[in-house]
PDB file of C-alpha atoms in Angstrom:
ATOM      1  CA  MET A 199     156.957  87.433 182.817  1.00  0.00           C
ATOM      2  CA  LEU A 200     156.152  89.057 179.509  1.00  0.00           C
ATOM      3  CA  ARG A 201     158.100  86.390 177.633  1.00  0.00           C
ATOM      4  CA  ARG A 202     156.188  83.596 179.384  1.00  0.00           C
ATOM      5  CA  SER A 203     152.863  85.198 178.480  1.00  0.00           C
ATOM      6  CA  ARG A 204     153.786  85.445 174.809  1.00  0.00           C
ATOM      7  CA  ARG A 205     154.862  81.810 174.724  1.00  0.00           C
ATOM      8  CA  LYS A 206     151.532  80.783 176.251  1.00  0.00           C
ATOM      9  CA  GLN A 207     149.571  82.797 173.665  1.00  0.00           C
ATOM     10  CA  LYS A 208     151.504  81.239 170.777  1.00  0.00           C
ATOM     11  CA  LYS A 209     150.834  77.752 172.108  1.00  0.00           C
ATOM     12  CA  ARG A 210     147.086  78.481 172.344  1.00  0.00           C
ATOM     13  CA  SER A 211     146.913  79.735 168.748  1.00  0.00           C
ATOM     14  CA  THR A 212     148.574  76.590 167.368  1.00  0.00           C
ATOM     15  CA  ASP A 213     146.170  74.350 169.346  1.00  0.00           C
ATOM     16  CA  GLU A 214     143.051  76.050 167.935  1.00  0.00           C
ATOM     17  CA  VAL A 215     140.630  73.585 166.305  1.00  0.00           C
ATOM     18  CA  ARG A 216     139.528  74.719 162.868  1.00  0.00           C
ATOM     19  CA  LEU A 217     136.600  73.196 160.995  1.00  0.00           C
ATOM     20  CA  ASN A 218     136.936  72.660 157.297  1.00  0.00           C
ATOM     21  CA  MET A 219     133.816  74.357 155.973  1.00  0.00           C
ATOM     22  CA  ALA A 220     134.593  73.652 152.317  1.00  0.00           C
ATOM     23  CA  ALA A 221     133.411  70.026 152.468  1.00  0.00           C
ATOM     24  CA  MET A 222     130.198  71.006 154.204  1.00  0.00           C
ATOM     25  CA  LEU A 223     129.624  73.753 151.682  1.00  0.00           C
ATOM     26  CA  ASP A 224     130.119  71.258 148.831  1.00  0.00           C
ATOM     27  CA  MET A 225     127.475  68.998 150.295  1.00  0.00           C
ATOM     28  CA  ALA A 226     125.097  71.885 150.907  1.00  0.00           C
ATOM     29  CA  PHE A 227     125.480  73.063 147.308  1.00  0.00           C
ATOM     30  CA  GLN A 228     124.758  69.569 146.029  1.00  0.00           C
ATOM     31  CA  LEU A 229     121.567  69.427 148.090  1.00  0.00           C
ATOM     32  CA  LEU A 230     120.621  72.877 146.861  1.00  0.00           C
ATOM     33  CA  ALA A 231     121.214  71.874 143.241  1.00  0.00           C
ATOM     34  CA  PHE A 232     118.989  68.823 143.710  1.00  0.00           C
ATOM     35  CA  PHE A 233     116.123  70.848 145.154  1.00  0.00           C
ATOM     36  CA  ILE A 234     116.417  73.556 142.489  1.00  0.00           C
ATOM     37  CA  LEU A 235     116.419  71.007 139.659  1.00  0.00           C
ATOM     38  CA  THR A 236     113.445  69.046 141.017  1.00  0.00           C
ATOM     39  CA  PHE A 237     111.438  72.157 141.912  1.00  0.00           C
ATOM     40  CA  ARG A 238     108.400  72.749 139.754  1.00  0.00           C
ATOM     41  CA  VAL A 239     106.010  75.615 140.260  1.00  0.00           C
ATOM     42  CA  SER A 240     102.531  74.134 140.272  1.00  0.00           C
ATOM     43  CA  PRO A 241      99.513  76.233 139.229  1.00  0.00           C
ATOM     44  CA  ILE A 242      97.008  77.337 141.850  1.00  0.00           C
ATOM     45  CA  GLU A 243      94.358  74.658 141.949  1.00  0.00           C
ATOM     46  CA  ALA A 244      90.824  75.005 143.209  1.00  0.00           C
ATOM     47  CA  GLN A 245      87.940  72.640 143.743  1.00  0.00           C
ATOM     48  CA  ILE A 246      84.296  72.570 142.739  1.00  0.00           C
ATOM     49  CA  GLU A 247      82.174  70.356 144.952  1.00  0.00           C
ATOM     50  CA  LEU A 248      79.830  67.890 143.350  1.00  0.00           C
ATOM     51  CA  ARG A 249      76.657  66.519 144.836  1.00  0.00           C
ATOM     52  CA  LEU A 250      75.435  63.183 143.567  1.00  0.00           C
ATOM     53  CA  PRO A 251      71.654  62.656 143.528  1.00  0.00           C
ATOM     54  CA  ASP A 252      71.516  59.761 146.008  1.00  0.00           C
ATOM     55  CA  SER A 253      74.231  60.991 148.325  1.00  0.00           C
ATOM     56  CA  PRO A 254      73.111  61.294 151.958  1.00  0.00           C
ATOM     57  CA  GLN A 255      76.231  63.408 152.562  1.00  0.00           C
ATOM     58  CA  ALA A 256      74.924  66.178 150.334  1.00  0.00           C
ATOM     59  CA  THR A 257      74.873  69.548 152.034  1.00  0.00           C
ATOM     60  CA  ALA A 258      73.531  72.963 151.218  1.00  0.00           C
ATOM     61  CA  SER A 259      77.046  74.177 150.498  1.00  0.00           C
ATOM     62  CA  SER A 260      77.423  71.681 147.683  1.00  0.00           C
ATOM     63  CA  SER A 261      77.283  73.503 144.417  1.00  0.00           C
ATOM     64  CA  VAL A 262      76.835  71.182 141.487  1.00  0.00           C
ATOM     65  CA  GLN A 263      74.617  68.164 141.001  1.00  0.00           C
ATOM     66  CA  LEU A 264      75.493  65.715 138.291  1.00  0.00           C
ATOM     67  CA  ASN A 265      72.880  63.333 136.938  1.00  0.00           C
ATOM     68  CA  SER A 266      73.665  60.449 134.653  1.00  0.00           C
ATOM     69  CA  SER A 267      70.304  60.506 132.871  1.00  0.00           C
ATOM     70  CA  PRO A 268      67.921  63.305 131.882  1.00  0.00           C
ATOM     71  CA  GLN A 269      65.114  61.719 133.920  1.00  0.00           C
ATOM     72  CA  GLU A 270      66.909  62.261 137.225  1.00  0.00           C
ATOM     73  CA  ILE A 271      66.342  66.016 137.316  1.00  0.00           C
ATOM     74  CA  GLU A 272      65.551  67.067 140.865  1.00  0.00           C
ATOM     75  CA  ASP A 273      62.353  69.011 141.549  1.00  0.00           C
ATOM     76  CA  LEU A 274      64.014  72.409 141.504  1.00  0.00           C
ATOM     77  CA  ASN A 275      62.150  75.661 142.086  1.00  0.00           C
ATOM     78  CA  SER A 276      61.948  77.922 139.004  1.00  0.00           C
ATOM     79  CA  PRO A 277      64.945  76.453 137.193  1.00  0.00           C
ATOM     80  CA  LEU A 278      66.660  78.147 134.270  1.00  0.00           C
ATOM     81  CA  PRO A 279      67.324  75.579 131.519  1.00  0.00           C
ATOM     82  CA  ILE A 280      70.627  75.989 129.652  1.00  0.00           C
ATOM     83  CA  ASP A 281      71.589  73.607 126.850  1.00  0.00           C
ATOM     84  CA  LEU A 282      75.188  73.242 125.667  1.00  0.00           C
ATOM     85  CA  TYR A 283      75.639  71.814 122.184  1.00  0.00           C
ATOM     86  CA  SER A 284      79.019  70.576 121.038  1.00  0.00           C
ATOM     87  CA  LEU A 285      80.808  70.137 117.752  1.00  0.00           C
ATOM     88  CA  PRO A 286      82.146  66.630 116.950  1.00  0.00           C
ATOM     89  CA  THR A 287      85.574  67.994 117.933  1.00  0.00           C
ATOM     90  CA  GLY A 288      84.307  68.602 121.480  1.00  0.00           C
ATOM     91  CA  GLU A 289      84.314  72.390 121.261  1.00  0.00           C
ATOM     92  CA  ILE A 290      81.206  74.325 122.118  1.00  0.00           C
ATOM     93  CA  GLU A 291      78.907  74.948 119.154  1.00  0.00           C
ATOM     94  CA  LYS A 292      76.038  76.883 120.694  1.00  0.00           C
ATOM     95  CA  ILE A 293      74.323  77.610 123.967  1.00  0.00           C
ATOM     96  CA  VAL A 294      70.555  77.751 124.176  1.00  0.00           C
ATOM     97  CA  ILE A 295      68.699  79.473 127.007  1.00  0.00           C
ATOM     98  CA  GLY A 296      64.994  79.018 126.414  1.00  0.00           C
ATOM     99  CA  SER A 297      64.384  80.523 122.988  1.00  0.00           C
ATOM    100  CA  ARG A 298      67.650  82.472 122.848  1.00  0.00           C
ATOM    101  CA  VAL A 299      70.520  80.940 120.920  1.00  0.00           C
ATOM    102  CA  MET A 300      74.149  82.007 121.365  1.00  0.00           C
ATOM    103  CA  LYS A 301      76.164  80.792 118.433  1.00  0.00           C
ATOM    104  CA  SER A 302      79.469  81.714 116.848  1.00  0.00           C
ATOM    105  CA  GLU A 303      82.155  80.077 114.742  1.00  0.00           C
ATOM    106  CA  VAL A 304      84.697  80.897 117.439  1.00  0.00           C
ATOM    107  CA  PRO A 305      84.043  78.814 120.619  1.00  0.00           C
ATOM    108  CA  ALA A 306      85.460  81.509 122.918  1.00  0.00           C
ATOM    109  CA  GLU A 307      82.915  83.973 121.535  1.00  0.00           C
ATOM    110  CA  VAL A 308      80.067  81.608 122.437  1.00  0.00           C
ATOM    111  CA  ILE A 309      81.199  81.682 126.074  1.00  0.00           C
ATOM    112  CA  GLN A 310      81.526  85.470 125.862  1.00  0.00           C
ATOM    113  CA  LEU A 311      77.987  85.789 124.466  1.00  0.00           C
ATOM    114  CA  PHE A 312      76.744  83.494 127.201  1.00  0.00           C
ATOM    115  CA  ARG A 313      78.463  85.624 129.836  1.00  0.00           C
ATOM    116  CA  GLN A 314      76.655  88.745 128.586  1.00  0.00           C
ATOM    117  CA  GLU A 315      73.343  86.936 128.317  1.00  0.00           C
ATOM    118  CA  ILE A 316      73.413  85.391 131.782  1.00  0.00           C
ATOM    119  CA  GLN A 317      74.492  88.661 133.372  1.00  0.00           C
ATOM    120  CA  ALA A 318      71.541  90.388 131.700  1.00  0.00           C
ATOM    121  CA  LEU A 319      69.200  87.590 132.787  1.00  0.00           C
ATOM    122  CA  PHE A 320      70.289  87.701 136.408  1.00  0.00           C
ATOM    123  CA  ALA A 321      70.270  91.501 136.623  1.00  0.00           C
ATOM    124  CA  THR A 322      66.860  90.974 138.184  1.00  0.00           C
ATOM    125  CA  PRO A 323      67.196  87.515 139.774  1.00  0.00           C
ATOM    126  CA  ILE A 324      64.096  85.395 139.333  1.00  0.00           C
ATOM    127  CA  PHE A 325      65.652  81.933 139.095  1.00  0.00           C
ATOM    128  CA  ASP A 326      66.589  79.779 142.074  1.00  0.00           C
ATOM    129  CA  SER A 327      68.332  77.018 140.198  1.00  0.00           C
ATOM    130  CA  ILE A 328      69.938  76.171 136.863  1.00  0.00           C
ATOM    131  CA  VAL A 329      69.608  72.969 134.877  1.00  0.00           C
ATOM    132  CA  ILE A 330      72.388  72.475 132.332  1.00  0.00           C
ATOM    133  CA  GLY A 331      71.931  69.980 129.513  1.00  0.00           C
ATOM    134  CA  VAL A 332      75.268  68.914 128.018  1.00  0.00           C
ATOM    135  CA  GLY A 333      76.098  67.319 124.667  1.00  0.00           C
ATOM    136  CA  LYS A 334      77.977  64.080 125.218  1.00  0.00           C
ATOM    137  CA  GLU A 335      81.016  65.125 123.180  1.00  0.00           C
ATOM    138  CA  LEU A 336      81.498  68.472 124.863  1.00  0.00           C
ATOM    139  CA  HIS A 337      84.903  68.962 126.421  1.00  0.00           C
ATOM    140  CA  TYR A 338      85.300  69.425 130.155  1.00  0.00           C
ATOM    141  CA  GLU A 339      86.741  72.945 129.929  1.00  0.00           C
ATOM    142  CA  PRO A 340      83.783  74.767 128.300  1.00  0.00           C
ATOM    143  CA  LEU A 341      81.449  72.913 130.653  1.00  0.00           C
ATOM    144  CA  MET A 342      83.397  74.153 133.668  1.00  0.00           C
ATOM    145  CA  GLN A 343      83.488  77.680 132.232  1.00  0.00           C
ATOM    146  CA  VAL A 344      79.697  77.685 131.958  1.00  0.00           C
ATOM    147  CA  VAL A 345      79.312  76.197 135.467  1.00  0.00           C
ATOM    148  CA  ASP A 346      81.710  78.853 136.740  1.00  0.00           C
ATOM    149  CA  LEU A 347      79.651  81.668 135.226  1.00  0.00           C
ATOM    150  CA  CYS A 348      76.471  80.148 136.675  1.00  0.00           C
ATOM    151  CA  THR A 349      77.918  79.954 140.195  1.00  0.00           C
ATOM    152  CA  LYS A 350      78.648  83.685 140.067  1.00  0.00           C
ATOM    153  CA  GLN A 351      74.938  84.542 139.785  1.00  0.00           C
ATOM    154  CA  LYS A 352      72.498  85.288 142.593  1.00  0.00           C
ATOM    155  CA  THR A 353      69.145  83.655 143.265  1.00  0.00           C
ATOM    156  CA  SER A 354      65.870  85.540 143.774  1.00  0.00           C
ATOM    157  CA  ASP A 355      66.548  85.891 147.526  1.00  0.00           C
ATOM    158  CA  GLY A 356      70.020  87.295 146.899  1.00  0.00           C
ATOM    159  CA  SER A 357      71.975  84.204 147.956  1.00  0.00           C
ATOM    160  CA  PRO A 358      74.666  82.727 145.702  1.00  0.00           C
ATOM    161  CA  MET A 359      73.517  80.276 143.063  1.00  0.00           C
ATOM    162  CA  ILE A 360      74.381  76.836 144.422  1.00  0.00           C
ATOM    163  CA  LYS A 361      71.682  74.667 142.852  1.00  0.00           C
ATOM    164  CA  ILE A 362      73.091  73.702 139.501  1.00  0.00           C
ATOM    165  CA  SER A 363      72.116  70.435 137.932  1.00  0.00           C
ATOM    166  CA  ILE A 364      74.094  68.956 135.029  1.00  0.00           C
ATOM    167  CA  ASN A 365      72.432  66.385 132.803  1.00  0.00           C
ATOM    168  CA  PRO A 366      73.119  64.815 129.419  1.00  0.00           C
ATOM    169  CA  LEU A 367      71.158  66.397 126.588  1.00  0.00           C
ATOM    170  CA  LYS A 368      68.169  64.418 125.423  1.00  0.00           C
TER     171      LYS A 368
ATOM    172  CA  MET B 793     159.872  81.591 156.657  1.00  0.00           C
ATOM    173  CA  SER B 794     157.205  78.995 157.289  1.00  0.00           C
ATOM    174  CA  SER B 795     155.599  81.166 159.930  1.00  0.00           C
ATOM    175  CA  LEU B 796     155.503  84.090 157.530  1.00  0.00           C
ATOM    176  CA  HIS B 797     153.856  81.959 154.825  1.00  0.00           C
ATOM    177  CA  SER B 798     151.091  80.749 157.148  1.00  0.00           C
ATOM    178  CA  ALA B 799     150.414  84.274 158.306  1.00  0.00           C
ATOM    179  CA  ASP B 800     149.946  85.460 154.725  1.00  0.00           C
ATOM    180  CA  GLN B 801     147.500  82.670 153.871  1.00  0.00           C
ATOM    181  CA  CYS B 802     144.119  84.116 152.956  1.00  0.00           C
ATOM    182  CA  GLU B 803     141.111  82.055 153.963  1.00  0.00           C
ATOM    183  CA  PRO B 804     137.610  83.264 153.068  1.00  0.00           C
ATOM    184  CA  ASN B 805     134.987  83.113 155.783  1.00  0.00           C
ATOM    185  CA  LEU B 806     132.588  80.415 154.562  1.00  0.00           C
ATOM    186  CA  VAL B 807     130.143  80.626 157.442  1.00  0.00           C
ATOM    187  CA  PRO B 808     127.802  83.299 155.945  1.00  0.00           C
ATOM    188  CA  ILE B 809     127.583  81.535 152.593  1.00  0.00           C
ATOM    189  CA  LEU B 810     126.864  78.261 154.381  1.00  0.00           C
ATOM    190  CA  ASP B 811     124.102  79.994 156.325  1.00  0.00           C
ATOM    191  CA  LEU B 812     122.619  81.279 153.105  1.00  0.00           C
ATOM    192  CA  VAL B 813     122.785  77.903 151.389  1.00  0.00           C
ATOM    193  CA  PHE B 814     121.130  76.186 154.331  1.00  0.00           C
ATOM    194  CA  GLN B 815     118.348  78.753 154.290  1.00  0.00           C
ATOM    195  CA  LEU B 816     117.771  78.081 150.600  1.00  0.00           C
ATOM    196  CA  ILE B 817     117.748  74.326 151.230  1.00  0.00           C
ATOM    197  CA  THR B 818     115.214  74.807 154.010  1.00  0.00           C
ATOM    198  CA  PHE B 819     112.999  76.820 151.654  1.00  0.00           C
ATOM    199  CA  PHE B 820     113.081  74.182 148.913  1.00  0.00           C
ATOM    200  CA  MET B 821     112.504  71.379 151.406  1.00  0.00           C
ATOM    201  CA  LEU B 822     109.421  73.153 152.725  1.00  0.00           C
ATOM    202  CA  VAL B 823     107.879  73.851 149.328  1.00  0.00           C
ATOM    203  CA  ILE B 824     108.605  70.459 147.801  1.00  0.00           C
ATOM    204  CA  ASN B 825     105.446  68.477 147.147  1.00  0.00           C
ATOM    205  CA  PHE B 826     105.703  64.921 148.374  1.00  0.00           C
ATOM    206  CA  LYS B 827     102.216  64.095 147.057  1.00  0.00           C
ATOM    207  CA  ALA B 828     103.455  64.418 143.499  1.00  0.00           C
ATOM    208  CA  SER B 829     102.858  60.732 142.782  1.00  0.00           C
ATOM    209  CA  ASP B 830      99.105  61.299 143.238  1.00  0.00           C
ATOM    210  CA  VAL B 831      99.071  64.098 140.710  1.00  0.00           C
ATOM    211  CA  ASP B 832      99.537  63.624 136.984  1.00  0.00           C
ATOM    212  CA  LYS B 833     101.482  66.677 135.890  1.00  0.00           C
ATOM    213  CA  ASP B 834     100.772  65.998 132.207  1.00  0.00           C
ATOM    214  CA  LEU B 835      97.115  66.934 132.604  1.00  0.00           C
ATOM    215  CA  VAL B 836      95.986  70.328 131.371  1.00  0.00           C
ATOM    216  CA  LEU B 837      93.286  71.439 133.775  1.00  0.00           C
ATOM    217  CA  PRO B 838      90.588  73.939 132.770  1.00  0.00           C
ATOM    218  CA  VAL B 839      91.015  77.513 133.969  1.00  0.00           C
ATOM    219  CA  VAL B 840      87.987  79.034 135.706  1.00  0.00           C
ATOM    220  CA  GLY B 841      87.407  81.838 138.161  1.00  0.00           C
ATOM    221  CA  ALA B 842      84.874  81.161 140.898  1.00  0.00           C
ATOM    222  CA  ALA B 843      85.978  77.834 142.323  1.00  0.00           C
ATOM    223  CA  ASP B 844      86.859  77.585 145.997  1.00  0.00           C
ATOM    224  CA  PRO B 845      90.523  77.204 146.877  1.00  0.00           C
ATOM    225  CA  ALA B 846      91.437  73.600 147.511  1.00  0.00           C
ATOM    226  CA  ASP B 847      90.553  72.812 151.121  1.00  0.00           C
ATOM    227  CA  GLN B 848      93.372  70.842 152.685  1.00  0.00           C
ATOM    228  CA  GLY B 849      91.665  70.062 155.984  1.00  0.00           C
ATOM    229  CA  ASP B 850      88.615  68.102 157.100  1.00  0.00           C
ATOM    230  CA  GLN B 851      88.226  66.144 153.882  1.00  0.00           C
ATOM    231  CA  GLY B 852      88.938  62.761 155.401  1.00  0.00           C
ATOM    232  CA  ASP B 853      90.697  60.290 153.175  1.00  0.00           C
ATOM    233  CA  LEU B 854      91.438  61.463 149.673  1.00  0.00           C
ATOM    234  CA  LEU B 855      91.447  59.477 146.466  1.00  0.00           C
ATOM    235  CA  VAL B 856      92.842  61.349 143.478  1.00  0.00           C
ATOM    236  CA  LEU B 857      91.757  60.169 140.041  1.00  0.00           C
ATOM    237  CA  ASN B 858      93.595  61.687 137.086  1.00  0.00           C
ATOM    238  CA  ILE B 859      91.516  61.440 133.901  1.00  0.00           C
ATOM    239  CA  ARG B 860      93.629  61.947 130.805  1.00  0.00           C
ATOM    240  CA  SER B 861      92.465  63.358 127.492  1.00  0.00           C
ATOM    241  CA  ASP B 862      92.295  59.849 125.960  1.00  0.00           C
ATOM    242  CA  GLY B 863      89.935  58.747 128.761  1.00  0.00           C
ATOM    243  CA  SER B 864      92.476  56.607 130.619  1.00  0.00           C
ATOM    244  CA  VAL B 865      92.594  56.943 134.400  1.00  0.00           C
ATOM    245  CA  LYS B 866      95.801  57.245 136.380  1.00  0.00           C
ATOM    246  CA  VAL B 867      95.768  56.624 140.121  1.00  0.00           C
ATOM    247  CA  ARG B 868      98.833  56.888 142.373  1.00  0.00           C
ATOM    248  CA  GLY B 869     101.106  57.129 139.376  1.00  0.00           C
ATOM    249  CA  ALA B 870      99.796  53.984 137.639  1.00  0.00           C
ATOM    250  CA  LEU B 871      97.351  53.643 134.770  1.00  0.00           C
ATOM    251  CA  GLN B 872      94.295  51.633 135.755  1.00  0.00           C
ATOM    252  CA  PRO B 873      93.102  49.254 133.008  1.00  0.00           C
ATOM    253  CA  SER B 874      89.802  48.781 134.838  1.00  0.00           C
ATOM    254  CA  LEU B 875      88.607  51.639 137.004  1.00  0.00           C
ATOM    255  CA  ASP B 876      85.643  49.621 138.209  1.00  0.00           C
ATOM    256  CA  LEU B 877      87.872  46.817 139.488  1.00  0.00           C
ATOM    257  CA  PHE B 878      90.200  49.285 141.170  1.00  0.00           C
ATOM    258  CA  LEU B 879      87.381  51.163 142.888  1.00  0.00           C
ATOM    259  CA  ARG B 880      85.706  47.937 143.967  1.00  0.00           C
ATOM    260  CA  THR B 881      88.928  46.823 145.651  1.00  0.00           C
ATOM    261  CA  GLU B 882      89.405  50.251 147.243  1.00  0.00           C
ATOM    262  CA  SER B 883      85.816  50.211 148.431  1.00  0.00           C
ATOM    263  CA  ARG B 884      86.289  46.850 150.160  1.00  0.00           C
ATOM    264  CA  VAL B 885      89.531  47.977 151.805  1.00  0.00           C
ATOM    265  CA  VAL B 886      88.055  51.264 153.054  1.00  0.00           C
ATOM    266  CA  SER B 887      84.878  49.521 154.270  1.00  0.00           C
ATOM    267  CA  ALA B 888      86.940  47.041 156.263  1.00  0.00           C
ATOM    268  CA  LEU B 889      89.326  49.633 157.695  1.00  0.00           C
ATOM    269  CA  ARG B 890      86.710  52.245 158.564  1.00  0.00           C
ATOM    270  CA  GLU B 891      83.981  49.733 159.449  1.00  0.00           C
ATOM    271  CA  VAL B 892      81.465  51.199 157.019  1.00  0.00           C
ATOM    272  CA  LYS B 893      78.190  49.361 156.462  1.00  0.00           C
ATOM    273  CA  PRO B 894      77.511  48.158 152.914  1.00  0.00           C
ATOM    274  CA  ASP B 895      74.629  50.607 152.391  1.00  0.00           C
ATOM    275  CA  GLN B 896      76.561  53.664 153.586  1.00  0.00           C
ATOM    276  CA  PRO B 897      78.734  55.955 151.465  1.00  0.00           C
ATOM    277  CA  LEU B 898      82.462  55.754 152.072  1.00  0.00           C
ATOM    278  CA  PRO B 899      84.149  58.514 154.110  1.00  0.00           C
ATOM    279  CA  VAL B 900      86.455  59.300 151.229  1.00  0.00           C
ATOM    280  CA  THR B 901      86.607  62.425 149.100  1.00  0.00           C
ATOM    281  CA  THR B 902      87.270  61.514 145.495  1.00  0.00           C
ATOM    282  CA  ILE B 903      89.156  64.268 143.735  1.00  0.00           C
ATOM    283  CA  LEU B 904      88.745  64.262 139.980  1.00  0.00           C
ATOM    284  CA  ARG B 905      91.582  65.912 138.096  1.00  0.00           C
ATOM    285  CA  VAL B 906      90.179  65.948 134.601  1.00  0.00           C
ATOM    286  CA  ASP B 907      92.012  67.048 131.469  1.00  0.00           C
ATOM    287  CA  ARG B 908      90.291  69.950 129.755  1.00  0.00           C
ATOM    288  CA  LYS B 909      89.728  67.870 126.595  1.00  0.00           C
ATOM    289  CA  VAL B 910      87.924  64.973 128.241  1.00  0.00           C
ATOM    290  CA  ALA B 911      84.456  64.490 126.760  1.00  0.00           C
ATOM    291  CA  PHE B 912      81.406  64.843 129.006  1.00  0.00           C
ATOM    292  CA  GLU B 913      80.412  61.254 128.230  1.00  0.00           C
ATOM    293  CA  THR B 914      83.755  59.937 129.574  1.00  0.00           C
ATOM    294  CA  LEU B 915      83.422  62.091 132.667  1.00  0.00           C
ATOM    295  CA  MET B 916      79.926  60.735 133.292  1.00  0.00           C
ATOM    296  CA  LYS B 917      81.186  57.147 133.048  1.00  0.00           C
ATOM    297  CA  VAL B 918      83.866  57.819 135.664  1.00  0.00           C
ATOM    298  CA  VAL B 919      81.388  59.557 137.981  1.00  0.00           C
ATOM    299  CA  ASP B 920      78.902  56.699 137.570  1.00  0.00           C
ATOM    300  CA  THR B 921      81.619  54.149 138.359  1.00  0.00           C
ATOM    301  CA  CYS B 922      82.535  56.111 141.495  1.00  0.00           C
ATOM    302  CA  LYS B 923      78.897  56.301 142.504  1.00  0.00           C
ATOM    303  CA  ALA B 924      78.372  52.574 141.920  1.00  0.00           C
ATOM    304  CA  ASN B 925      81.279  51.841 144.255  1.00  0.00           C
ATOM    305  CA  ARG B 926      79.960  54.192 146.998  1.00  0.00           C
ATOM    306  CA  PHE B 927      82.488  56.975 146.403  1.00  0.00           C
ATOM    307  CA  SER B 928      79.781  59.620 146.681  1.00  0.00           C
ATOM    308  CA  LYS B 929      81.735  62.697 147.685  1.00  0.00           C
ATOM    309  CA  ILE B 930      83.372  64.043 144.571  1.00  0.00           C
ATOM    310  CA  ASP B 931      85.312  67.244 143.943  1.00  0.00           C
ATOM    311  CA  PHE B 932      86.462  68.586 140.597  1.00  0.00           C
ATOM    312  CA  VAL B 933      89.853  70.232 140.399  1.00  0.00           C
ATOM    313  CA  VAL B 934      90.343  73.262 138.188  1.00  0.00           C
ATOM    314  CA  VAL B 935      93.020  75.894 137.889  1.00  0.00           C
ATOM    315  CA  ARG B 936      91.914  79.144 139.414  1.00  0.00           C
ATOM    316  CA  LYS B 937      92.655  82.442 137.738  1.00  0.00           C
ATOM    317  CA  LYS B 938      95.098  84.455 139.851  1.00  0.00           C
ATOM    318  CA  GLU B 939      93.144  87.704 139.600  1.00  0.00           C
ATOM    319  CA  GLU B 940      90.037  85.989 140.953  1.00  0.00           C
ATOM    320  CA  PHE B 941      91.543  85.526 144.422  1.00  0.00           C
ATOM    321  CA  PRO B 942      90.121  87.905 147.000  1.00  0.00           C
ATOM    322  CA  PRO B 943      92.667  90.436 148.274  1.00  0.00           C
ATOM    323  CA  LYS B 944      94.361  89.546 151.533  1.00  0.00           C
ATOM    324  CA  PRO B 945      92.993  91.427 154.546  1.00  0.00           C
TER     325      PRO B 945
END
């Protein structure tokens, strides 16, 4: 009886189906290598909405209005005029707010001066909108930095500054 | 003798490593960006702080325009010699597909990915061309500073 049982067990062990995992593992590693090699960490991107003057889709949440000519300035309530002057290389040369001029030989310092100035100006908010005049050669990055600083300010009623108009300098 | 040899054979258990590899593959498959052809990776976008995170939903159709530092425009992986011609064609196609009247703006969000060194004048020309072809809803793409993100609740 015991002998028969052993024989049966031996037969079962030889019949066992075994999968060859090595081939599957090879394929899996190849797929993994492909995904690792083609993987590229992309930077975190964000969006700034733009409102065109004639757009019926414009909403109150839109933040920036872009006008192609200086004449198209919307009738904004108590706007703060900011003029951005550029060097021929496209870097920022100076920023003018009314009679105040922020100028430095280092472009990053101009933005820094502007940051201090606008924070001081909006410590007691009296402006509801901002009109930015831009030199035609100015690069996109300093323009966006200025727009970014403007959108961080508050209007006279305490709401975020969303009325920003960008126009070419006269 | 043969029986003894087979009994001594050492076979590693490959199942856990296969599990691990499949998990890694799943991760990379999930994070891979299939829209890469729309996006020109050579562009250097400006870095600012207060922009809203890119909204993936409820934007309708998207048209991504990549404006390079030399002023050339790349759309869907191809340089466009005439942006006006391209947008005019797109405008006709969208109008026909979405049944938009000629005086109405198109239900398309145009996403401008602009290199940080593009001059304002060039940017204005692109925006004017978009506007002339009824692409009125325009978003600018910037790179957001990491520290500017609000903390997770």
